[in-house]
Coordinates of C-alpha atoms and ligand atoms in Angstrom, one line a residue:
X19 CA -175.4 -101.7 -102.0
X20 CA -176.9 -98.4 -102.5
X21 CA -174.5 -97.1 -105.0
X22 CA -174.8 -100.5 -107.3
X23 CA -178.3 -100.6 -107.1
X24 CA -178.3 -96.6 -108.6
X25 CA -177.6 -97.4 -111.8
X26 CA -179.6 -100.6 -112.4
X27 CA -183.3 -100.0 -114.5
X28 CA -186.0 -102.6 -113.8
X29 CA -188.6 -102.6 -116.1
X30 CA -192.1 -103.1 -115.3
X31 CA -195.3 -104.4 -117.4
X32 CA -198.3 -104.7 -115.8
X33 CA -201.6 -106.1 -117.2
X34 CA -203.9 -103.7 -117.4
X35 CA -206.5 -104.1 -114.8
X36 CA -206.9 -102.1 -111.5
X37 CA -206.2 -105.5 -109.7
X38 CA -203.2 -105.7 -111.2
X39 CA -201.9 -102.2 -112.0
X40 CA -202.2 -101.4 -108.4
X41 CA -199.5 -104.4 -106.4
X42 CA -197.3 -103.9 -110.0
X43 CA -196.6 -100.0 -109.1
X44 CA -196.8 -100.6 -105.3
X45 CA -194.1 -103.4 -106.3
X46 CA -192.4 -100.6 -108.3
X47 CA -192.4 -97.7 -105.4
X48 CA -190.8 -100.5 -103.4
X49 CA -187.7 -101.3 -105.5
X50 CA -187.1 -97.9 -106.1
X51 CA -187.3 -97.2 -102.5
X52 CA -183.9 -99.8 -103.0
X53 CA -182.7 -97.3 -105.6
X54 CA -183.5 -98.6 -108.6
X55 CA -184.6 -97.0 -111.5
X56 CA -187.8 -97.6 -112.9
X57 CA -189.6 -97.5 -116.3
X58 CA -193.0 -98.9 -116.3
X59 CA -194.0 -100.4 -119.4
X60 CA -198.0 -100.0 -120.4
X61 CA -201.1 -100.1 -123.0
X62 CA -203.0 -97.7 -123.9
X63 CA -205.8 -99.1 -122.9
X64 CA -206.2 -98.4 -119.2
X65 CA -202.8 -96.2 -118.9
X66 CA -201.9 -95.2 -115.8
X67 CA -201.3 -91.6 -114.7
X68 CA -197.6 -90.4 -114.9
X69 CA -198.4 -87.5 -112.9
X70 CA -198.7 -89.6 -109.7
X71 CA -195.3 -91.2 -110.5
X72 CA -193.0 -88.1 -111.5
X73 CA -189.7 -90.6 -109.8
X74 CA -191.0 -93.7 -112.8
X75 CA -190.5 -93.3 -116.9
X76 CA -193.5 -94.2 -118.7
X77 CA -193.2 -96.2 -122.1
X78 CA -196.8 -96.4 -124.0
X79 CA -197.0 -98.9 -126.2
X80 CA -200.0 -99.9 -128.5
X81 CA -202.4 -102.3 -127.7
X82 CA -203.9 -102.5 -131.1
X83 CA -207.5 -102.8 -129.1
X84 CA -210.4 -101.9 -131.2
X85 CA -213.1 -99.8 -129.2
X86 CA -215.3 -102.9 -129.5
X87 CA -212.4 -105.1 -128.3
X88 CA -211.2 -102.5 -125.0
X89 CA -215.0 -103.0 -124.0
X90 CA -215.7 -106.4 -124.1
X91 CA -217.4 -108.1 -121.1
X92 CA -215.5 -111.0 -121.6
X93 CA -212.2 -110.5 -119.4
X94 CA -210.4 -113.5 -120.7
X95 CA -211.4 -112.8 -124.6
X96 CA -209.7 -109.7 -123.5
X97 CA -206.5 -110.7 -121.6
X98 CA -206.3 -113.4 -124.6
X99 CA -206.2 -110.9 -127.3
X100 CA -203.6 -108.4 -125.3
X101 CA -201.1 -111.6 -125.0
X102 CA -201.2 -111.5 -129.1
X103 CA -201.5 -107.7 -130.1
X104 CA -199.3 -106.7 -127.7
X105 CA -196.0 -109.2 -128.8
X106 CA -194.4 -106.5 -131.6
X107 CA -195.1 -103.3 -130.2
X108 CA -193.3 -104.3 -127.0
X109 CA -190.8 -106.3 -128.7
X110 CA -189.7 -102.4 -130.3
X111 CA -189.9 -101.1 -126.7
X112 CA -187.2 -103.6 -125.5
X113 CA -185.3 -102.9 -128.6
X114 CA -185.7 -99.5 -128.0
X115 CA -185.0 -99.6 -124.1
X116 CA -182.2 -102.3 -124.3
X117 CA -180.3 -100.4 -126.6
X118 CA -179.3 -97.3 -124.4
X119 CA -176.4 -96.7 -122.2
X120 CA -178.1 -97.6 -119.0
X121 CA -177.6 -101.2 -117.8
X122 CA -181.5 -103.0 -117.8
X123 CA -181.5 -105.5 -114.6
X124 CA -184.5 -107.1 -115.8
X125 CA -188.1 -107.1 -116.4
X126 CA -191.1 -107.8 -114.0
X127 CA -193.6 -108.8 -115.9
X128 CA -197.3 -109.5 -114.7
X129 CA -197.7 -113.6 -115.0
X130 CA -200.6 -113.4 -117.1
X131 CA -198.5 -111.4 -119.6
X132 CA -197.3 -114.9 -120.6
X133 CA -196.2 -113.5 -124.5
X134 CA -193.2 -111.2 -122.7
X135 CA -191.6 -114.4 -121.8
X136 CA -190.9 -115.2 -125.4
X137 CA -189.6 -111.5 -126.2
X138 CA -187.1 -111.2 -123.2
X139 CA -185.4 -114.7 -123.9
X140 CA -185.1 -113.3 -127.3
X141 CA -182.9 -110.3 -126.2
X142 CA -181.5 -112.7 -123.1
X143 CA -183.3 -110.2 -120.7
X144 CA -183.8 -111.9 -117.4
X145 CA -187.7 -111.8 -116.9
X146 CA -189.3 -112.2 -113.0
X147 CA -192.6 -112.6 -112.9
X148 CA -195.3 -110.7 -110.4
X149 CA -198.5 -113.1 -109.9
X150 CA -200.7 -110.5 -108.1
X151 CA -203.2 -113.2 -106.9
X152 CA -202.6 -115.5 -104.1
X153 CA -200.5 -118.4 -104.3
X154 CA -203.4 -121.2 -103.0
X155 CA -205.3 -120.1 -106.2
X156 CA -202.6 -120.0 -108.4
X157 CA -202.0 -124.0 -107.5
X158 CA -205.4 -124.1 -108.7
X159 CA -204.5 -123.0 -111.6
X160 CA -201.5 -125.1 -112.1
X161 CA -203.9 -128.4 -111.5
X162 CA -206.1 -127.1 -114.4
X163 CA -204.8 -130.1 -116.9
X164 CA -205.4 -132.5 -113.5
X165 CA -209.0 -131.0 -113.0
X166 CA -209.6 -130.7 -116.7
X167 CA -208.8 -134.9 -116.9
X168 CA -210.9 -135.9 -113.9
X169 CA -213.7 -133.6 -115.5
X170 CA -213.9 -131.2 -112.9
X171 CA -214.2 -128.1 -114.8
X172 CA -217.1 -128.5 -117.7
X173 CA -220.5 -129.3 -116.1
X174 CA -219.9 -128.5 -112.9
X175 CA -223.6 -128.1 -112.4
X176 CA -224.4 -131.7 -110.8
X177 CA -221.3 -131.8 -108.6
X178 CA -220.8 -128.3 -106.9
X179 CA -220.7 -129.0 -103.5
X180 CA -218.5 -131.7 -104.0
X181 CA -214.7 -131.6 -102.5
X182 CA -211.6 -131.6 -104.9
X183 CA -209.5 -134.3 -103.3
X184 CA -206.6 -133.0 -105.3
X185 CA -206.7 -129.2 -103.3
X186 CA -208.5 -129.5 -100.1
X187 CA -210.4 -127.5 -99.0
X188 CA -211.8 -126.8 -102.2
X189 CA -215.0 -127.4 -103.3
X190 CA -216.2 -128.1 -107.2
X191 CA -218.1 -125.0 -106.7
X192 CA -214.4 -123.1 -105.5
X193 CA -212.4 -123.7 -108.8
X194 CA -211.2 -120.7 -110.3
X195 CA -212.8 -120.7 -113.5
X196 CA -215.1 -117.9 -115.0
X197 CA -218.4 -117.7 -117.6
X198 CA -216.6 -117.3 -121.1
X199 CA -217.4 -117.2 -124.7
X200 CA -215.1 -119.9 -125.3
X201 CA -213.3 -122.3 -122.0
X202 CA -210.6 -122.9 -124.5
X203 CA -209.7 -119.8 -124.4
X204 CA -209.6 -119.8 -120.6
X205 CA -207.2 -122.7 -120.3
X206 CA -204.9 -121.7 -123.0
X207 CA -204.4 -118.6 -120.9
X208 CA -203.9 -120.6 -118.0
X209 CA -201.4 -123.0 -119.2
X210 CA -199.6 -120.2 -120.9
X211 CA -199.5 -118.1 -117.2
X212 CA -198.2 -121.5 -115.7
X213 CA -195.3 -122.5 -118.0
X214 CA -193.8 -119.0 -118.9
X215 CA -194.1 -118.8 -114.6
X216 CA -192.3 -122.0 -114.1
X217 CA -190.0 -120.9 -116.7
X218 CA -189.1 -117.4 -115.5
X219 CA -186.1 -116.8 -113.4
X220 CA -188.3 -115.6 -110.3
X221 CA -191.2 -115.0 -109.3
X222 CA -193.1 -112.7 -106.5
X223 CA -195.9 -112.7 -104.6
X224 CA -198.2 -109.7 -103.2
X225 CA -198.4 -112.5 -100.3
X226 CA -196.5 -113.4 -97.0
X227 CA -195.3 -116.6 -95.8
X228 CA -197.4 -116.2 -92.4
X229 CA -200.5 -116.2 -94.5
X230 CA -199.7 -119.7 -97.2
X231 CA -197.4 -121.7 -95.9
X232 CA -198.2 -124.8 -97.2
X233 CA -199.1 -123.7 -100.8
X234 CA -195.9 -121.5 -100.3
X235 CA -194.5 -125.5 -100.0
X236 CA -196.0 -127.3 -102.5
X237 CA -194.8 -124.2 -105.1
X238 CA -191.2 -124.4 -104.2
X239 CA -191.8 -128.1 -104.8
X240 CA -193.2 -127.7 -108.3
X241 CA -191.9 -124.4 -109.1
X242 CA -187.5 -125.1 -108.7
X243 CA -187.4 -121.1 -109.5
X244 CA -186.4 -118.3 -107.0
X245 CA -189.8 -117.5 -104.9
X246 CA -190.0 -114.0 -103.2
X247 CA -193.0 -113.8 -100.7
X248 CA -192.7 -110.0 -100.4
X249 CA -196.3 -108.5 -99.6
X250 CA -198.8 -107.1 -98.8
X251 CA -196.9 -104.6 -101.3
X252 CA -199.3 -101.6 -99.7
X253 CA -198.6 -101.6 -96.4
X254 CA -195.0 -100.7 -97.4
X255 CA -196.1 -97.1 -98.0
X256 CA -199.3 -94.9 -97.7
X257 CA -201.4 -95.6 -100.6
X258 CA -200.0 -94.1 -103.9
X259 CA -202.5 -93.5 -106.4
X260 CA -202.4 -95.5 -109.0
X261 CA -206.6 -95.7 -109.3
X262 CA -207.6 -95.4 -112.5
X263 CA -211.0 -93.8 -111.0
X264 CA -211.1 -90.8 -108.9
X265 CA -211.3 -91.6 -105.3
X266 CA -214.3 -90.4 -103.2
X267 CA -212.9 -88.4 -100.3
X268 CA -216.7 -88.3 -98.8
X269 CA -216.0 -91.6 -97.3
X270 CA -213.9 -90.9 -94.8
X271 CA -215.7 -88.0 -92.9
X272 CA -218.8 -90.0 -93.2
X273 CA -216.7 -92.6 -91.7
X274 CA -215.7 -90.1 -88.9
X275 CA -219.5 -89.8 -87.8
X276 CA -219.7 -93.4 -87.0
X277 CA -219.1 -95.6 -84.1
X278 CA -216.3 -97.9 -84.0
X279 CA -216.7 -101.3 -85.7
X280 CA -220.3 -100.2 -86.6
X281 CA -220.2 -100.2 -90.2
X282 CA -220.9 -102.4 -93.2
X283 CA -218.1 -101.5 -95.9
X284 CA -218.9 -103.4 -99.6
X285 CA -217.4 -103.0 -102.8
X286 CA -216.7 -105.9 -105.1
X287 CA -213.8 -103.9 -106.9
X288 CA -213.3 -103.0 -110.8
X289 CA -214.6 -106.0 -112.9
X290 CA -217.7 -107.9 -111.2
X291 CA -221.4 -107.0 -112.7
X292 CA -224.3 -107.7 -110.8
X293 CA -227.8 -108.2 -112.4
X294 CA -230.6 -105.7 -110.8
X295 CA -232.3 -107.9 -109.0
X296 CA -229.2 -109.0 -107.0
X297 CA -228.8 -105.3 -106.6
X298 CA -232.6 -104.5 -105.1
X299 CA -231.6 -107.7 -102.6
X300 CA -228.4 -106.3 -101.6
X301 CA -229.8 -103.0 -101.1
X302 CA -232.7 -104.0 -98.9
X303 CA -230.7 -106.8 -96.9
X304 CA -228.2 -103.3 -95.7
X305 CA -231.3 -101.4 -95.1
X306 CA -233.1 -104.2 -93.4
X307 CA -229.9 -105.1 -91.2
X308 CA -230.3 -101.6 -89.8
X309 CA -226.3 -101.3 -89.5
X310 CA -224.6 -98.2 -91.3
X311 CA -222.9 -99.0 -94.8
X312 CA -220.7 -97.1 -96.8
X313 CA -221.4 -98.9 -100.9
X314 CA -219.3 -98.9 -103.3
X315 CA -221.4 -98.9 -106.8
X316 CA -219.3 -98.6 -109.3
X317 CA -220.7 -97.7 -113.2
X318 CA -220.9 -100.6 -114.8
X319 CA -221.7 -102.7 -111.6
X320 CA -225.5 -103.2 -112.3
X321 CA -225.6 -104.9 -115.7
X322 CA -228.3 -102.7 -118.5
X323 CA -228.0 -99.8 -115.8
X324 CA -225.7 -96.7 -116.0
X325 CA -225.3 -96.5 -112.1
X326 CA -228.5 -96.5 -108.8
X327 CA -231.4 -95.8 -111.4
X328 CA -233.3 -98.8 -110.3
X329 CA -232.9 -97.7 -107.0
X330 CA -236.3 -98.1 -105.2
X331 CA -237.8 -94.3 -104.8
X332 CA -237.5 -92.7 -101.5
X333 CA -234.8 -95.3 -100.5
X334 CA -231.9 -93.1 -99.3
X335 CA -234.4 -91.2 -97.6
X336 CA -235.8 -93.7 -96.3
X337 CA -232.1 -94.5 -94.6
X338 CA -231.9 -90.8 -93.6
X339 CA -227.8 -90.6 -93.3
X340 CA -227.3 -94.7 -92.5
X341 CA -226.1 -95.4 -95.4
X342 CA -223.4 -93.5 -97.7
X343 CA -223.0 -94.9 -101.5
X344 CA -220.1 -93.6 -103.9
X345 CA -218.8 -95.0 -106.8
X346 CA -215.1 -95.2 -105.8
X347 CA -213.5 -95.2 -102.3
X348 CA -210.1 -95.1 -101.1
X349 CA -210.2 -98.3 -99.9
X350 CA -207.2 -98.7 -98.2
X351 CA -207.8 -96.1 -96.1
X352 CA -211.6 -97.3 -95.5
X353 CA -210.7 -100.3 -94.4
X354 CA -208.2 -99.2 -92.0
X355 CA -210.7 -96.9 -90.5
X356 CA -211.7 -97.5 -87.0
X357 CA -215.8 -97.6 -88.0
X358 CA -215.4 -100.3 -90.4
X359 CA -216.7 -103.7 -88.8
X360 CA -217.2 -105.9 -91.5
X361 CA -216.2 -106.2 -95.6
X362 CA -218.8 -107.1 -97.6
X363 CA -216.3 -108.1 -100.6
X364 CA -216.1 -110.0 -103.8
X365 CA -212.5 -111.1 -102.5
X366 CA -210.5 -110.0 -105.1
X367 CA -206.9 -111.2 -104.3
X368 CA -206.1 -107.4 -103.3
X369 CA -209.3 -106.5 -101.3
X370 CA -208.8 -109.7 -99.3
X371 CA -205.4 -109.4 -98.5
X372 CA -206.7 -105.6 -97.4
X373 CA -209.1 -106.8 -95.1
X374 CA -206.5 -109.0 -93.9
X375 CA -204.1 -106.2 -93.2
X376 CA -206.6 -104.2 -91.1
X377 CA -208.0 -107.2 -88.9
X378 CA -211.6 -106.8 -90.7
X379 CA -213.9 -110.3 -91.1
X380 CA -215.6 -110.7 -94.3
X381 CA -218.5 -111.6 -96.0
X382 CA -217.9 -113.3 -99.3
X383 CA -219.1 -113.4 -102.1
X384 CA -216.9 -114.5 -104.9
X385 CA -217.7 -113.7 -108.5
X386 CA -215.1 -115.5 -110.6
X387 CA -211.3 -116.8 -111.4
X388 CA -209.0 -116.9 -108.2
X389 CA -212.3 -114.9 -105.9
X390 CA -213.9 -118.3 -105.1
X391 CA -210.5 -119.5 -104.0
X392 CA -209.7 -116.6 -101.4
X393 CA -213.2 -116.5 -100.4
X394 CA -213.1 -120.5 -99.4
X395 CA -209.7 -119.6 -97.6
X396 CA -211.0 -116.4 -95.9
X397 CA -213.9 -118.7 -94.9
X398 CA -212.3 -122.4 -93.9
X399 CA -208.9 -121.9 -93.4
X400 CA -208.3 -117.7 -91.9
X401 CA -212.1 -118.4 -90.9
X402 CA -212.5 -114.1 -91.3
X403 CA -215.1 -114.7 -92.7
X404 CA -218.5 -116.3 -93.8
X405 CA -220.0 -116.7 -97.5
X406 CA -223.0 -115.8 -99.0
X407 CA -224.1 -118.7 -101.0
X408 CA -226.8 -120.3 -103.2
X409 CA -228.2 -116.8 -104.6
X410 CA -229.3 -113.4 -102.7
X411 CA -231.9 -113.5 -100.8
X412 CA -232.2 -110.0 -98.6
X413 CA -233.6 -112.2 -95.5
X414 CA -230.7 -114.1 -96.0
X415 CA -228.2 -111.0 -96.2
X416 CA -230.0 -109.8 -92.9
X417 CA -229.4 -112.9 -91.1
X418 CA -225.5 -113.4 -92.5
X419 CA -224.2 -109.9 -91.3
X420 CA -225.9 -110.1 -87.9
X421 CA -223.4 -113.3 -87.6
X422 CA -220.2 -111.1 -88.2
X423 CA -221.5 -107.9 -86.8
X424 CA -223.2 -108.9 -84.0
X425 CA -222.8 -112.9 -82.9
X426 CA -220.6 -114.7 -81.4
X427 CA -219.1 -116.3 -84.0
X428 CA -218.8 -113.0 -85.3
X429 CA -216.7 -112.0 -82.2
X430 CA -214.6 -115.2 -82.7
X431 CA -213.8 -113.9 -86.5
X432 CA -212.4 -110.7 -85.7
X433 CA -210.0 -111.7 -83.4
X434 CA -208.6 -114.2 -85.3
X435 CA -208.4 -111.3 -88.3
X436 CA -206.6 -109.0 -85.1
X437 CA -204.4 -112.0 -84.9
X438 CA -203.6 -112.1 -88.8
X439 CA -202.9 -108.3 -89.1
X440 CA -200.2 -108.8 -86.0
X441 CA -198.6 -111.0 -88.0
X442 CA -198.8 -108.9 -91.5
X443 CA -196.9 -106.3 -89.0
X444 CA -194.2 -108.6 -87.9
X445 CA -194.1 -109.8 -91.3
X446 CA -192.8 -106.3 -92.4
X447 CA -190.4 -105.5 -89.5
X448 CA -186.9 -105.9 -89.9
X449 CA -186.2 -110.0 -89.9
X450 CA -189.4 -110.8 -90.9
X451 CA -190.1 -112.8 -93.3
X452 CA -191.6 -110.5 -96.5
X453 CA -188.6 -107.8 -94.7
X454 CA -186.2 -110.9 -95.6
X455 CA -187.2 -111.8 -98.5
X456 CA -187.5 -108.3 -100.2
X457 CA -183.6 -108.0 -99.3
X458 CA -183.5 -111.8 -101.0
X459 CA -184.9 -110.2 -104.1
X460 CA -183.1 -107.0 -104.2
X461 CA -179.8 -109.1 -103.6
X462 CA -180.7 -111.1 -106.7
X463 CA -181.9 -108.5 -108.8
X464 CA -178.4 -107.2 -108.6
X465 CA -177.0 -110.4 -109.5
X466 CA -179.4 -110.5 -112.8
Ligands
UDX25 C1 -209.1 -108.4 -110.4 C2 -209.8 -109.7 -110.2 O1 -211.2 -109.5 -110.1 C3 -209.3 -110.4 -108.9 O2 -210.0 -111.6 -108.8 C4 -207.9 -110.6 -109.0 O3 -207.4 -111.2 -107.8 C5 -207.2 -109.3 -109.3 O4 -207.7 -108.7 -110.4 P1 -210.5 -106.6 -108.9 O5 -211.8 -107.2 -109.2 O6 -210.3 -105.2 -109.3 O7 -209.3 -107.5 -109.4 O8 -210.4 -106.7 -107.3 P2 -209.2 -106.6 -106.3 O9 -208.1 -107.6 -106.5 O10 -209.8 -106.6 -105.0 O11 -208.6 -105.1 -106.6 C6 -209.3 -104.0 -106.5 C7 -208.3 -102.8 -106.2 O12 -209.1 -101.6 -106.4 C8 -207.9 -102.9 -104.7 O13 -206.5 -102.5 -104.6 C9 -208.8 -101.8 -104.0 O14 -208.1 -101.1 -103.0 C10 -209.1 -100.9 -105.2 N1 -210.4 -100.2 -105.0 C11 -211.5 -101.0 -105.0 C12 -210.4 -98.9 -104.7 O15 -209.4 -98.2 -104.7 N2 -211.7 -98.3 -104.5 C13 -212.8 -99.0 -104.5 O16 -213.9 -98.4 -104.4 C14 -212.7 -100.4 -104.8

């Protein structure tokens, strides 16, 4: 298999987000582990670096993003306007790419890349799909024209702690939608993402079959296309770096220093903004919960400020070494760390299925899209974890990590995340089920 595989290129296009550049080039170091060939296909805007890749081609193409338009706030105005600019300039990579010597296998193409479904039928390149969220929220996308009808997704306001009959154990409240300029926009992406998935010829998941079985079900039933449950892509190999911000070392020898399970971790990942005074009740709900914390705050987190300006004077002091704030850790290794107790995430699809891989409960607090989705699962069916909800309050934020650090419920959490992580390893062993279906895929890709 090894020789055949030798001479086949995949090609890879992720969107360009840290959520999802980092399971597309994991996914990448994977299949060429398989010997394959790979040329990863990218913007401009948010490139990642070649020199962590020397074994991958790069192919830049232009994103035809105005300054204005590569800093918007508004993530789907953005990921809308990449599915139109980007159509020709990729459609002269394939050209380009397809018409060398080298056989092309096919293209992996992020889901919400929808437009590159249109260009590969076009030169009858198989396409496979990567959907780097889980699959429970990506059947709540699929319901969108269901929820849309039944009016659950305008005016929400009135209704949010109602349940969605349609995908228990969701709440109004859980849907995956997000604050827009335009909810048109929104669902057009949406439906786009759904069809061109249900009409690709495969599609992957950074998820394993242990973890969503019965949404794993009701997608084969909807979805007749080849499903390949292969993840968590990163536990595959140490973490490769494919961060598009420098990684604070710091971390982990502060880590060092502390006792085991002792430590608050919380980062809530590339995109989410915070106003300031969730900020000042965050920061005073670690300080009061006298636990040690290690705080992500990235630039940008703290909407109108550059970074921990409005940071209360005398505050770190004041902590005197219990608390250790960067702007950008290596989070896979944090969470695997033998200090960390608890995540304090926004439950990105990736950061959840991190804390999942280490055994570490979380507390949630979802932001937007597919977050409020994985935080209800981490919460009511994994119950890892608890949610922060109905605003930030720092009593509140006191009270909520002394149930996961210190309670019993707490107690009852982590082992049931122990219990998870066993099965993420067995998952991965020879015969497991992500083991057997990577072999699945690679046995397919050859047959592309
Ligand atoms: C986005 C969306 O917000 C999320 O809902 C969707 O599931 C994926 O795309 P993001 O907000 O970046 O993702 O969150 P997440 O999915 O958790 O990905 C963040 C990645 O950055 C993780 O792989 C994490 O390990 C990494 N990270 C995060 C760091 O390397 N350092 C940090 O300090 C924080």
């Amino acid at each position: 298999m090894e020789a055949q595989t030798q001479s086949k290129r995949i090609l890879f296009f992720p969107l360009p987000l840290q959520g999802h550049i980092n399971p597309m080039l994991q996914l990448a170091n994977i299949l060429h582990s398989r010997g394959f060939n790979v040329t990863i296909i990218h913007t401009t805007f948010n490139s990642p670096d070649p020199s962590h890749f020397p074994h991958f081609n790069f192919e830049s193409i232009s994103d035809g993003l105005s300054a204005a338009e590569a800093s918007t706030k508004d993530v789907i105005a953005l990921l809308s306007l990449l599915n139109v600019k980007c159509a020709a300039p990729f459609q002269e990579c394939l050209a380009r790419l397809l018409s060398g010597e080298e056989p092309v296998a096919c293209l992996i193409s992020d889901a919400v890349l929808h437009f590159t479904s249109e260009v590969a039928r076009s030169f009858e390149l198989p396409r496979l799909v990567l959907r780097t969220g889980g699959v429970s929220s990506f059947l709540a996308f699929a319901a969108f024209p269901v929820l849309q009808q039944k009016g659950y997704l305008l005016n929400q306001d009135l209704r949010l702690e109602e349940l969605v009959p349609e995908l228990p154990p969701l709440r109004v409240k859980d849907l995956p939608v997000i604050k827009t300029s335009n909810p048109q926009t929104l669902y057009q992406l949406v439906e786009g993402m759904v069809k061109e998935t249900k009409a690709s010829s495969g599609l992957i998941w950074n998820s394993f079959e242990e973890l969503e079985k019965p949404a794993l079900a009701t997608l084969m039933q909807d979805f007749p296309i080849p499903i390949f449950p292969v993840g968590p892509f990163h536990k595959y190999f140490p973490a490769s770096s494919s961060s598009l911000i420098p990684h604070d070392q710091t971390c982990i020898s502060w880590l060092d220093k502390q006792e085991s399970n002792s430590v608050i971790y919380v980062s809530f990942g590339s995109i989410a903004a915070i106003s300031d005074i969730e900020f000042l009740e965050i920061a005073w709900g670690l300080a009061d919960s006298k636990h040690p914390f290690l705080w992500v705050i990235r630039p940008g987190l703290i909407r109108g400020s550059d970074w921990i300006e409005s940071l209360p004077d005398g505050y770190l002091e004041m902590l005197d070494g219990r608390g250790h704030i960067v702007k950008w850790a290596p989070q896979q290794e944090v969470l695997a760390h033998p200090a960390v107790g608890a995540f304090w995430t926004h439950n990105g699809w990736n950061s959840t299925l991190e804390s999942i891989c280490e055994g570490v409960p979380m507390i949630c607090m979802p932001c937007f899209t597919d977050q409020m989705v994985n935080a209800r699962y981490v919460t009511h069916v994994w119950k890892i974890g608890l949610q922060l909800e109905n605003g930030l309050e720092r009593t509140r934020i006191k009270i909520d990590i002394k149930r996961v650090m210190v309670e019993k419920e707490g107690k009852e959490m982590k082992e049931r995340a122990e219990h998870l992580k066993e099965k993420v390893n067995k998952c991965l062993q020879q015969g497991g089920s992500s083991n057997k279906s990577l072999e699945s895929l690679v046995c397919y890709i050859l047959s592309c």
